[in-house]
mmCIF file of C-alpha atoms in Angstrom:
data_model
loop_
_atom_site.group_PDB
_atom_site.id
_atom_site.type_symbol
_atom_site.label_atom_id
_atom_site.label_comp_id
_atom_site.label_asym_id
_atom_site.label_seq_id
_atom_site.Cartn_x
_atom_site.Cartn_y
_atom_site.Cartn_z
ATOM 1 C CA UNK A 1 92.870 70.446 17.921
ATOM 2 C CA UNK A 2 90.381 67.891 18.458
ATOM 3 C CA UNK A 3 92.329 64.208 19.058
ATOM 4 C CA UNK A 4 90.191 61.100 18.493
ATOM 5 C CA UNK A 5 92.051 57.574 18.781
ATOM 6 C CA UNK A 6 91.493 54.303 18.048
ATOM 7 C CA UNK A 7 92.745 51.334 19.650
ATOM 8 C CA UNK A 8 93.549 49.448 16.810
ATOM 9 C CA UNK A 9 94.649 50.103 12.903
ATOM 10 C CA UNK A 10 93.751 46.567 11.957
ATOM 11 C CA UNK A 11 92.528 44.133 13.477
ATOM 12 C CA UNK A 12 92.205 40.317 12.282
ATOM 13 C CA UNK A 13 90.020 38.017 14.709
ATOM 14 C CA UNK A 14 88.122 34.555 14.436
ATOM 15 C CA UNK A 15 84.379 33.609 13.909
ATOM 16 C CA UNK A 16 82.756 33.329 17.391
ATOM 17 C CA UNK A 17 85.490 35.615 19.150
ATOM 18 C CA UNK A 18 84.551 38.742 21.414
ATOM 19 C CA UNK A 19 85.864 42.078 19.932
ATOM 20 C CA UNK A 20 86.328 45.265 21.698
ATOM 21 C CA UNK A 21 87.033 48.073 19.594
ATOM 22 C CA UNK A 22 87.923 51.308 22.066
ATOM 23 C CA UNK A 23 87.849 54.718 21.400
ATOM 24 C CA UNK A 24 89.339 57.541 23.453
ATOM 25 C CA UNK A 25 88.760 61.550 22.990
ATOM 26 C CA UNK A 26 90.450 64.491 24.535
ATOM 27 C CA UNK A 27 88.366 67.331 24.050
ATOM 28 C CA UNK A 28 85.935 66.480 26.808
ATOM 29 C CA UNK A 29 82.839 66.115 24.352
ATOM 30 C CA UNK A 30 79.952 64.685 25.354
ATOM 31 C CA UNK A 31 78.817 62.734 22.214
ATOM 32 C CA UNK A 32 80.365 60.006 20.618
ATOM 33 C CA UNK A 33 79.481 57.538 17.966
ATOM 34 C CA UNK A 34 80.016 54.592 16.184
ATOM 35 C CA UNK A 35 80.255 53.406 12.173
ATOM 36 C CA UNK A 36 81.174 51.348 10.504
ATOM 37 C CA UNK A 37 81.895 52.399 6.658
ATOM 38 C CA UNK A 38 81.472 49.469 3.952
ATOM 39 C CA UNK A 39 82.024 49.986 -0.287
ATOM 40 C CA UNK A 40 78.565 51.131 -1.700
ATOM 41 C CA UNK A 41 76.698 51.381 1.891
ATOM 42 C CA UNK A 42 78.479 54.464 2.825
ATOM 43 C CA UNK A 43 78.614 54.996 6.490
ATOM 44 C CA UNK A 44 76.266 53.670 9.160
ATOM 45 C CA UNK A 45 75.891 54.546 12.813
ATOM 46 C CA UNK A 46 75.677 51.575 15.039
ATOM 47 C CA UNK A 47 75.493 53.179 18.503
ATOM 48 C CA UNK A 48 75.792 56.551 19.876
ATOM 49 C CA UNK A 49 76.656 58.000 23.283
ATOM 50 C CA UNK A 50 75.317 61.035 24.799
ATOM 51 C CA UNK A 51 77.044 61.039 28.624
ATOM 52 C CA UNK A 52 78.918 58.196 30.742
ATOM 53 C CA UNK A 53 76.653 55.232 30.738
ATOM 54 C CA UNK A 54 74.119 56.643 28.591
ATOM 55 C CA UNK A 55 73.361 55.528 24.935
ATOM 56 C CA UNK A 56 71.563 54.943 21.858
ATOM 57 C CA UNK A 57 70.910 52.825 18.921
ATOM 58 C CA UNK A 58 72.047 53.585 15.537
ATOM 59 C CA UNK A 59 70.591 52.175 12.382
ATOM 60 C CA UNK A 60 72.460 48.845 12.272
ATOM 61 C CA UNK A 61 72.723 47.792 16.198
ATOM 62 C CA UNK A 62 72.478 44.194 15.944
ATOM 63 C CA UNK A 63 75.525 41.864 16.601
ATOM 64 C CA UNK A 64 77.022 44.987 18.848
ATOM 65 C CA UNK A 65 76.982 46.384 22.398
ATOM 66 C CA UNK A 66 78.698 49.526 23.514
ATOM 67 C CA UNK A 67 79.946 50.908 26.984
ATOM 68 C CA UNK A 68 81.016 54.113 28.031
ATOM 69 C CA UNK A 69 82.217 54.627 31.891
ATOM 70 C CA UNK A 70 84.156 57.231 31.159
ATOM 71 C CA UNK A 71 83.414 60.416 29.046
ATOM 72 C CA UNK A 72 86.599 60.476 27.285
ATOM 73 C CA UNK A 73 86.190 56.754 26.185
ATOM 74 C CA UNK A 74 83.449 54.777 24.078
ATOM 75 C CA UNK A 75 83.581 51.425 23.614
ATOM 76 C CA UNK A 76 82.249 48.966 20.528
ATOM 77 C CA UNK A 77 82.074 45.312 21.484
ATOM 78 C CA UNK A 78 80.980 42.606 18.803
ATOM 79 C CA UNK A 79 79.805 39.988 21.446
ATOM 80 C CA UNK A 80 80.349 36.841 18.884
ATOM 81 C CA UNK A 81 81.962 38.247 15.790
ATOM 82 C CA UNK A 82 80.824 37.022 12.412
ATOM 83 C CA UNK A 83 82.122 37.078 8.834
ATOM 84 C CA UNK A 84 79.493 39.794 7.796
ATOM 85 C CA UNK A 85 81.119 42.133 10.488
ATOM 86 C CA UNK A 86 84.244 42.522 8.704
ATOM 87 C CA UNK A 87 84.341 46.890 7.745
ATOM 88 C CA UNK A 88 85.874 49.674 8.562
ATOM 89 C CA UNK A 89 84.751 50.403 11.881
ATOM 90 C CA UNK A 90 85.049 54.727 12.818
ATOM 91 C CA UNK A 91 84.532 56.356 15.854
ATOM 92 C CA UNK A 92 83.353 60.118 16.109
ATOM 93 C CA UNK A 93 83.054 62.409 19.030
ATOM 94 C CA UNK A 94 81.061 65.954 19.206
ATOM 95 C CA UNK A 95 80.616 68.760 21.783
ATOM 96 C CA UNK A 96 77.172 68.976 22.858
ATOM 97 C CA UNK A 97 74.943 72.233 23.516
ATOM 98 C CA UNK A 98 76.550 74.217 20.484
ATOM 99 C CA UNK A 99 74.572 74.958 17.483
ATOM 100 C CA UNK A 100 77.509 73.743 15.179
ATOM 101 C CA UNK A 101 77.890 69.685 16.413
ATOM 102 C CA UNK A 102 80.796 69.132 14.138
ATOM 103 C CA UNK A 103 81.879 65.724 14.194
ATOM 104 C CA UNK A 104 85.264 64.329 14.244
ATOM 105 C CA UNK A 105 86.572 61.020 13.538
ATOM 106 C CA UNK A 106 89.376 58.829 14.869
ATOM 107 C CA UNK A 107 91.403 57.051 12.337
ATOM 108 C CA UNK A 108 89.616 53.818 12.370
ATOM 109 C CA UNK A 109 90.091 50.501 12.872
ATOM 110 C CA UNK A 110 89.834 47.970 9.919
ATOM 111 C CA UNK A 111 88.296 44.676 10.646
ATOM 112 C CA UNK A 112 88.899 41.416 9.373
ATOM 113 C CA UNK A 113 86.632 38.269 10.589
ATOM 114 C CA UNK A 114 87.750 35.060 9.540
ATOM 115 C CA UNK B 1 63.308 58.570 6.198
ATOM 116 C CA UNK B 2 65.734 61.041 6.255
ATOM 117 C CA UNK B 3 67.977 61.547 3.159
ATOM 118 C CA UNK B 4 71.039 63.274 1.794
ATOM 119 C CA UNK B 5 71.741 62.240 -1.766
ATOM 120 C CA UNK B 6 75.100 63.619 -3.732
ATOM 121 C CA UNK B 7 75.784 63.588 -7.425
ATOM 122 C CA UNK B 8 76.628 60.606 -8.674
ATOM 123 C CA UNK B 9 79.985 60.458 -9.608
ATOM 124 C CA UNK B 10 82.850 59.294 -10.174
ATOM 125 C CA UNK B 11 83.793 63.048 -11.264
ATOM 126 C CA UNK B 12 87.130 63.800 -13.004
ATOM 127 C CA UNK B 13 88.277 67.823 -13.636
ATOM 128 C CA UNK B 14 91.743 68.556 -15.292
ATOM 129 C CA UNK B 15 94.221 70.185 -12.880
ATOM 130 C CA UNK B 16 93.207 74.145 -12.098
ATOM 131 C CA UNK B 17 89.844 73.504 -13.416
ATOM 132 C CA UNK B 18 86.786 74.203 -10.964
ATOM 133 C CA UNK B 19 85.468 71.027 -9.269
ATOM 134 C CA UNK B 20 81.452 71.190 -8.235
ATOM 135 C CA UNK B 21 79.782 68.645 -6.072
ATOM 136 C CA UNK B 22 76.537 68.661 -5.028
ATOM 137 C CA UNK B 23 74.185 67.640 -2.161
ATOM 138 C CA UNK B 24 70.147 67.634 -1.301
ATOM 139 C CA UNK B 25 68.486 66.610 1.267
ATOM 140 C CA UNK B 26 65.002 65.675 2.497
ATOM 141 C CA UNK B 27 64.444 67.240 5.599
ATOM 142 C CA UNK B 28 63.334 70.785 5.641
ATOM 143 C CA UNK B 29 64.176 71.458 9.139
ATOM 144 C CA UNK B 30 67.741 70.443 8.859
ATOM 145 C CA UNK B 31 70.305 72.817 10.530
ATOM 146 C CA UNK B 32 73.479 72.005 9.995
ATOM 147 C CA UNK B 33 75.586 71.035 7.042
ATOM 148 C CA UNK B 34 79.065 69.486 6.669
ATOM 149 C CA UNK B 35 81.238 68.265 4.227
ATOM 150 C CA UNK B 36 83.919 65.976 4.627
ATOM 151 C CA UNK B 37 87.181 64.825 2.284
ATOM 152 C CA UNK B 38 87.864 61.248 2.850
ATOM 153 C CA UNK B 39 91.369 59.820 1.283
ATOM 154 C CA UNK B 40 91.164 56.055 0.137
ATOM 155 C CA UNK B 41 92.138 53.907 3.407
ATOM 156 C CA UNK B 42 91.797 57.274 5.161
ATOM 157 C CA UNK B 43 89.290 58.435 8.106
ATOM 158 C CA UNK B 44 86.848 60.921 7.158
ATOM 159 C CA UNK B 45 87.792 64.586 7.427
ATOM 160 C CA UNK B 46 85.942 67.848 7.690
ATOM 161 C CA UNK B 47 86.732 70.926 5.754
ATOM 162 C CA UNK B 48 83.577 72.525 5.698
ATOM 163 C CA UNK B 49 80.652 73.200 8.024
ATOM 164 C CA UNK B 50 77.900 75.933 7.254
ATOM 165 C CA UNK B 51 74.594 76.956 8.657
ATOM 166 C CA UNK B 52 72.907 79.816 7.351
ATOM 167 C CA UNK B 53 72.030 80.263 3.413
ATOM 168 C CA UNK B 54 74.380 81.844 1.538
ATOM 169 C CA UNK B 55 78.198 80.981 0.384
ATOM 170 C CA UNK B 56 80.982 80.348 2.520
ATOM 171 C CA UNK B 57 84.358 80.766 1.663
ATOM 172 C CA UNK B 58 87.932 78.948 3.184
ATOM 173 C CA UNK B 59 90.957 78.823 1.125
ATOM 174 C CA UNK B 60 90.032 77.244 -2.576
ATOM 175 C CA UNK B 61 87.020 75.865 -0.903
ATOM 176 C CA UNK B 62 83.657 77.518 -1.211
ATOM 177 C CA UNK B 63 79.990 75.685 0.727
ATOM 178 C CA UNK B 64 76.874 76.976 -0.815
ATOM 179 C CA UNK B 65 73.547 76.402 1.161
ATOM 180 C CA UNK B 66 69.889 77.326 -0.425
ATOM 181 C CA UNK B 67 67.462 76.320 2.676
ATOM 182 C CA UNK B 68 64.547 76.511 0.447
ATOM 183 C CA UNK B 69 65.759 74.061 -2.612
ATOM 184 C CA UNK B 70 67.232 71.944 0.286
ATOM 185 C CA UNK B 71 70.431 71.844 -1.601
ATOM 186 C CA UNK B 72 74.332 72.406 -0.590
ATOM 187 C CA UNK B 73 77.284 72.211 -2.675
ATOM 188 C CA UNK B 74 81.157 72.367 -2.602
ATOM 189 C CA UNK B 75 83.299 74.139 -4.935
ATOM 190 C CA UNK B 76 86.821 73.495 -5.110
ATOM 191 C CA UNK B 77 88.741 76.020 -6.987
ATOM 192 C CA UNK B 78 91.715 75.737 -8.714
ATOM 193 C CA UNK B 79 91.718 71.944 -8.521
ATOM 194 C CA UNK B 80 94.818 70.032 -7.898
ATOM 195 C CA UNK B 81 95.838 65.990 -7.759
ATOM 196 C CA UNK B 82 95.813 65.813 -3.956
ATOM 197 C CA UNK B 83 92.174 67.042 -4.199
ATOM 198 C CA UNK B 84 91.990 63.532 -5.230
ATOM 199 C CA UNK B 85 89.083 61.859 -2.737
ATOM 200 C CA UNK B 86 85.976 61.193 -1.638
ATOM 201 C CA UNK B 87 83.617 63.945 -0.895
ATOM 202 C CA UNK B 88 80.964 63.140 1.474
ATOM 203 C CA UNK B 89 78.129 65.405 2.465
ATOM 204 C CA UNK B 90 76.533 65.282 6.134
ATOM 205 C CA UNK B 91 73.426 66.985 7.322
ATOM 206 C CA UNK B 92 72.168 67.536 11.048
ATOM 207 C CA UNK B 93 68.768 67.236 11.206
ATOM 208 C CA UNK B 94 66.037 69.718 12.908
ATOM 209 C CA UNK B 95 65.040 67.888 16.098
ATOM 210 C CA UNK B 96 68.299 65.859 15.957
ATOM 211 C CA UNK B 97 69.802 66.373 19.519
ATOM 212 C CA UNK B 98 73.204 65.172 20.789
ATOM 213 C CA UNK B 99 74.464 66.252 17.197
ATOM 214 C CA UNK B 100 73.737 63.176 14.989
ATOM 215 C CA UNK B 101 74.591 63.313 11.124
ATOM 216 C CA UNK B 102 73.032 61.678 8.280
ATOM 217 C CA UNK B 103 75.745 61.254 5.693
ATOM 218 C CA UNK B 104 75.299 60.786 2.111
ATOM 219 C CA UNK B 105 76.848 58.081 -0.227
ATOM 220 C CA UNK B 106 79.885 60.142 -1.486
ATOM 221 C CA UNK B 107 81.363 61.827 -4.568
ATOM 222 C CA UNK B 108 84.678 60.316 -5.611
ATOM 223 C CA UNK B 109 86.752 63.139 -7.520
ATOM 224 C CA UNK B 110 89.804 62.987 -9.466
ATOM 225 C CA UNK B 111 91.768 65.123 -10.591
ATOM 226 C CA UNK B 112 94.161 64.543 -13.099
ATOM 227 C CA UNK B 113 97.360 66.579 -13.960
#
């Protein structure tokens, strides 16, 4: 079975304060994304990953950086959190080169900015 | 822009009743299709993935796909309370590489004893 992991179940943090959400997965896939899930907006992709040190923008990239040095690990990093960043934040991972790109998700991380 | 719209819901079925949700989307070319059960507080979950017109069946889950209406749907059968969730639709688009989804807003379903 695929095993996607998150960091962090919740997370509370500070206006201003760097945030590094991490993300690990064991099935050696070579994609791996980034959402964040809020009531009513459904779920955006911030940033997505296609190999180590290799990425993408989503629809919603501003306020966030990623990094992946390792293919088994995909990191979010909100560089000066903000109030408005506060979500559900999920991390997905796919196999690449198939015709069926199923995604699967980690359990997220919930995100409180005060 | 790329779409994938679902019924609106919320949608509420009696227990053992047949529970339908529905999904189109925009972009003729799209190849794959997905749908996911998400639990309140819960991560997103797939239970169904399906890529070539026609039904497909798993357990009391059946995915429909008609390429040429653009339009996929989910049947639960023989509905029961932990059905309870949100149902979200996901669609991989033709041209998409490194398997990118476009997901729609969600169905939330209830099902009541």
């Amino acid at each position: 079975d695929v095993k996607v992991t998150q960091s962090s179940r919740y997370l509370v943090k500070r206006t201003g304060e760097k945030v590094f959400l991490e993300c690990v997965q064991d099935m050696d896939h070579e994609n791996m994304f980034w959402y964040r899930q809020d009531p009513g907006l459904g779920l955006r992709l911030i940033y997505f990953s296609y190999d180590v040190k290799m990425k993408e923008k989503g629809d919603i990239p501003e306020g966030y950086s990623v990094s992946r040095e390792k293919k088994e690990r995909f990191s979010l990093i909100l560089e000066s959190a903000s109030t408005n960043q506060t979500s559900m934040y999920l991390c997905a991972s796919t196999e690449s080169g198939r015709y069926t790109y199923e995604q699967y998700f980690g359990p997220g991380t919930r995100l409180t900015v005060t | 822009q790329k779409e994938v719209e679902q019924n609106s819901g919320p949608l509420s079925v009696p227990e053992g009743a047949i529970a339908s949700l529905n999904c189109t989307y925009s972009d003729r070319g799209s190849q794959s299709f997905f749908w996911y059960r998400q639990y309140s507080g819960k991560s997103p979950e797939l239970i169904m993935s399906i890529y070539s017109n026609g039904d497909k069946e798993d357990g009391r889950f059946t995915a429909q796909l008609n390429k040429a209406s653009q339009y996929v749907s989910l049947l639960i059968r023989d509905s029961q309370p932990s059905d309870s969730a949100t149902y979200l639709c996901a669609v991989r688009a033709g041209g998409t590489s490194y398997g990118k989804l476009t997901f729609g807003q969600g169905t939330i379903l209830t099902v009541h004893p």
